[in-house]
Amino acid sequence: MARYVALFGSINAGGNRLKMVDLRAAFEAEGFENVETVVASGNVIFSHPARPTRGLEEKLTLMVDDRFDMSCAALVRSRDELAAAIADNPFAGTNEDKFVHTMFLDGQPTKAQFDALAADKWIKENERVALGDRALYIDYGDGVADSKLTARMIERRLEHKGTARNMRSIARIIDKLDELEKAEP
C-alpha cells in the first residue's frame, strides 16, 4: 500500500463547511486505509494500492461531490512530491514561511498561461510567482490577506484548479508522514 496526501481546496471556505470526521468516514467507506487528517482542514493522509495520482484525484473529487454535494479540487501527492514542493520552490527561505506558498494544480499550465499570470497588473510589486511541476510557487511578500493574487484569479489565468499551502504547513504534513512511516511495523 502506498501512502498519499489529499489536499482539498475550497473546504471550510466560501460556505463549503465539512467536518474532518465526516471526511475521514467518507474515505474509509470508499475503502481507503490508515486515514488521518493533518495540520488544518482539507489535508488527508491515506493508504491505497499504488496508482497514478490523477486517478485518485478524480475519485476523491467525485466522492466529495457525491457524498457532500460539494464541488472542490482534490489534489493528491506523494511524500516525495510534497518534499519537492519545498525543495523546488525558489522562494523557500527568502521570506517568512507563512508568506511563501506552493499552489498544487490539477495539471501543468502552459508557458503562455504562466506568462499571462506573471504579467497580471494585480500582482503587487513585492509578490513573486514561479512555475513548477503541476505547481505554482508564490511569495506573497508582505502577506496573503491583502493580495489580489487569489486562488480564483490564479485558476482563471492558468485554467487549472488548485489549492495552496504555505511552507510551514507542507513541512508539518511531511513530518506527519515520516512519523507514520516510522511507526509502521
mmCIF file of C-alpha atoms in Angstrom, residues 31-147:
data_model
loop_
_atom_site.group_PDB
_atom_site.id
_atom_site.type_symbol
_atom_site.label_atom_id
_atom_site.label_comp_id
_atom_site.label_asym_id
_atom_site.label_seq_id
_atom_site.Cartn_x
_atom_site.Cartn_y
_atom_site.Cartn_z
ATOM 1 C CA GLY A 31 -12.008 1.629 1.049
ATOM 2 C CA PHE A 32 -9.101 3.947 1.800
ATOM 3 C CA GLU A 33 -6.980 2.825 4.749
ATOM 4 C CA ASN A 34 -4.943 4.491 7.528
ATOM 5 C CA VAL A 35 -6.939 7.704 7.104
ATOM 6 C CA GLU A 36 -5.873 10.736 9.146
ATOM 7 C CA THR A 37 -6.364 14.464 8.820
ATOM 8 C CA VAL A 38 -3.391 16.691 9.493
ATOM 9 C CA VAL A 39 -2.460 20.362 10.116
ATOM 10 C CA ALA A 40 -5.733 22.012 9.137
ATOM 11 C CA SER A 41 -8.921 21.159 7.348
ATOM 12 C CA GLY A 42 -8.546 19.741 3.908
ATOM 13 C CA ASN A 43 -5.354 17.674 4.368
ATOM 14 C CA VAL A 44 -5.942 13.923 4.487
ATOM 15 C CA ILE A 45 -3.256 11.247 4.709
ATOM 16 C CA PHE A 46 -4.341 7.820 3.478
ATOM 17 C CA SER A 47 -3.106 4.495 2.160
ATOM 18 C CA HIS A 48 -4.227 2.991 -1.131
ATOM 19 C CA PRO A 49 -2.811 0.491 -3.597
ATOM 20 C CA ALA A 50 -0.248 2.321 -5.742
ATOM 21 C CA ARG A 51 -1.755 4.033 -8.767
ATOM 22 C CA PRO A 52 -1.375 7.299 -10.676
ATOM 23 C CA THR A 53 -2.390 10.234 -8.515
ATOM 24 C CA ARG A 54 -4.604 11.659 -11.294
ATOM 25 C CA GLY A 55 -6.998 8.705 -10.889
ATOM 26 C CA LEU A 56 -7.117 9.217 -7.137
ATOM 27 C CA GLU A 57 -7.813 12.932 -7.609
ATOM 28 C CA GLU A 58 -10.748 12.129 -9.850
ATOM 29 C CA LYS A 59 -12.107 9.534 -7.413
ATOM 30 C CA LEU A 60 -11.853 11.911 -4.434
ATOM 31 C CA THR A 61 -13.418 14.837 -6.285
ATOM 32 C CA LEU A 62 -16.380 12.641 -7.228
ATOM 33 C CA MET A 63 -16.606 11.235 -3.687
ATOM 34 C CA VAL A 64 -16.861 14.695 -2.080
ATOM 35 C CA ASP A 65 -19.353 15.876 -4.691
ATOM 36 C CA ASP A 66 -21.498 12.742 -4.313
ATOM 37 C CA ARG A 67 -21.423 12.432 -0.516
ATOM 38 C CA PHE A 68 -21.439 16.096 0.489
ATOM 39 C CA ASP A 69 -22.846 17.869 -2.605
ATOM 40 C CA MET A 70 -19.710 19.992 -2.605
ATOM 41 C CA SER A 71 -17.520 20.940 -5.545
ATOM 42 C CA CYS A 72 -13.854 21.204 -4.669
ATOM 43 C CA ALA A 73 -10.403 20.484 -6.008
ATOM 44 C CA ALA A 74 -8.776 17.316 -4.689
ATOM 45 C CA LEU A 75 -5.041 17.228 -5.347
ATOM 46 C CA VAL A 76 -3.151 14.060 -4.427
ATOM 47 C CA ARG A 77 0.584 13.995 -3.836
ATOM 48 C CA SER A 78 3.114 11.520 -2.505
ATOM 49 C CA ARG A 79 5.602 12.328 0.247
ATOM 50 C CA ASP A 80 8.329 12.884 -2.367
ATOM 51 C CA GLU A 81 6.125 15.265 -4.334
ATOM 52 C CA LEU A 82 5.426 17.256 -1.165
ATOM 53 C CA ALA A 83 9.155 17.403 -0.381
ATOM 54 C CA ALA A 84 9.763 18.656 -3.923
ATOM 55 C CA ALA A 85 7.176 21.403 -3.331
ATOM 56 C CA ILE A 86 9.578 22.797 -0.726
ATOM 57 C CA ALA A 87 12.910 21.929 -2.363
ATOM 58 C CA ASP A 88 11.892 23.245 -5.796
ATOM 59 C CA ASN A 89 10.195 26.410 -4.525
ATOM 60 C CA PRO A 90 12.611 29.223 -5.442
ATOM 61 C CA PHE A 91 11.146 31.442 -2.709
ATOM 62 C CA ALA A 92 11.561 28.975 0.189
ATOM 63 C CA GLY A 93 13.828 30.528 2.798
ATOM 64 C CA THR A 94 13.642 34.010 1.240
ATOM 65 C CA ASN A 95 10.624 35.208 3.223
ATOM 66 C CA GLU A 96 8.588 34.059 6.218
ATOM 67 C CA ASP A 97 7.272 30.512 5.679
ATOM 68 C CA LYS A 98 3.705 31.707 6.187
ATOM 69 C CA PHE A 99 4.006 34.008 3.156
ATOM 70 C CA VAL A 100 5.658 31.501 0.794
ATOM 71 C CA HIS A 101 3.225 29.017 -0.757
ATOM 72 C CA THR A 102 3.007 26.200 -3.221
ATOM 73 C CA MET A 103 -0.266 26.035 -5.081
ATOM 74 C CA PHE A 104 -0.774 22.421 -6.129
ATOM 75 C CA LEU A 105 -2.506 22.236 -9.522
ATOM 76 C CA ASP A 106 -4.597 19.584 -11.266
ATOM 77 C CA GLY A 107 -2.464 19.825 -14.398
ATOM 78 C CA GLN A 108 0.514 21.572 -15.950
ATOM 79 C CA PRO A 109 -0.101 25.119 -17.214
ATOM 80 C CA THR A 110 1.491 26.191 -20.470
ATOM 81 C CA LYS A 111 4.262 28.764 -20.535
ATOM 82 C CA ALA A 112 1.836 31.206 -22.181
ATOM 83 C CA GLN A 113 -0.701 30.744 -19.367
ATOM 84 C CA PHE A 114 2.003 31.281 -16.748
ATOM 85 C CA ASP A 115 3.419 34.332 -18.559
ATOM 86 C CA ALA A 116 -0.059 35.900 -18.650
ATOM 87 C CA LEU A 117 -0.433 35.353 -14.918
ATOM 88 C CA ALA A 118 3.049 36.684 -14.128
ATOM 89 C CA ALA A 119 2.348 39.850 -16.120
ATOM 90 C CA ASP A 120 -1.028 40.480 -14.469
ATOM 91 C CA LYS A 121 -1.466 44.065 -13.281
ATOM 92 C CA TRP A 122 -2.970 42.886 -9.976
ATOM 93 C CA ILE A 123 0.239 41.253 -8.751
ATOM 94 C CA LYS A 124 1.853 43.617 -6.264
ATOM 95 C CA GLU A 125 5.438 44.772 -6.719
ATOM 96 C CA ASN A 126 6.716 42.662 -3.811
ATOM 97 C CA GLU A 127 4.871 39.470 -4.879
ATOM 98 C CA ARG A 128 6.618 36.836 -6.961
ATOM 99 C CA VAL A 129 5.450 33.734 -8.838
ATOM 100 C CA ALA A 130 7.298 30.841 -10.471
ATOM 101 C CA LEU A 131 6.049 27.788 -12.327
ATOM 102 C CA GLY A 132 6.770 24.268 -11.077
ATOM 103 C CA ASP A 133 5.687 20.731 -11.918
ATOM 104 C CA ARG A 134 1.880 20.856 -11.566
ATOM 105 C CA ALA A 135 2.532 23.668 -9.100
ATOM 106 C CA LEU A 136 2.745 27.416 -8.827
ATOM 107 C CA TYR A 137 5.223 28.848 -6.336
ATOM 108 C CA ILE A 138 4.139 32.097 -4.731
ATOM 109 C CA ASP A 139 5.843 34.614 -2.457
ATOM 110 C CA TYR A 140 3.128 36.883 -1.105
ATOM 111 C CA GLY A 141 5.658 39.498 0.028
ATOM 112 C CA ASP A 142 4.016 41.249 2.986
ATOM 113 C CA GLY A 143 1.099 38.865 3.391
ATOM 114 C CA VAL A 144 -1.748 36.942 1.853
ATOM 115 C CA ALA A 145 -4.705 38.861 3.302
ATOM 116 C CA ASP A 146 -4.454 41.970 1.095
ATOM 117 C CA SER A 147 -3.241 40.214 -2.045
#
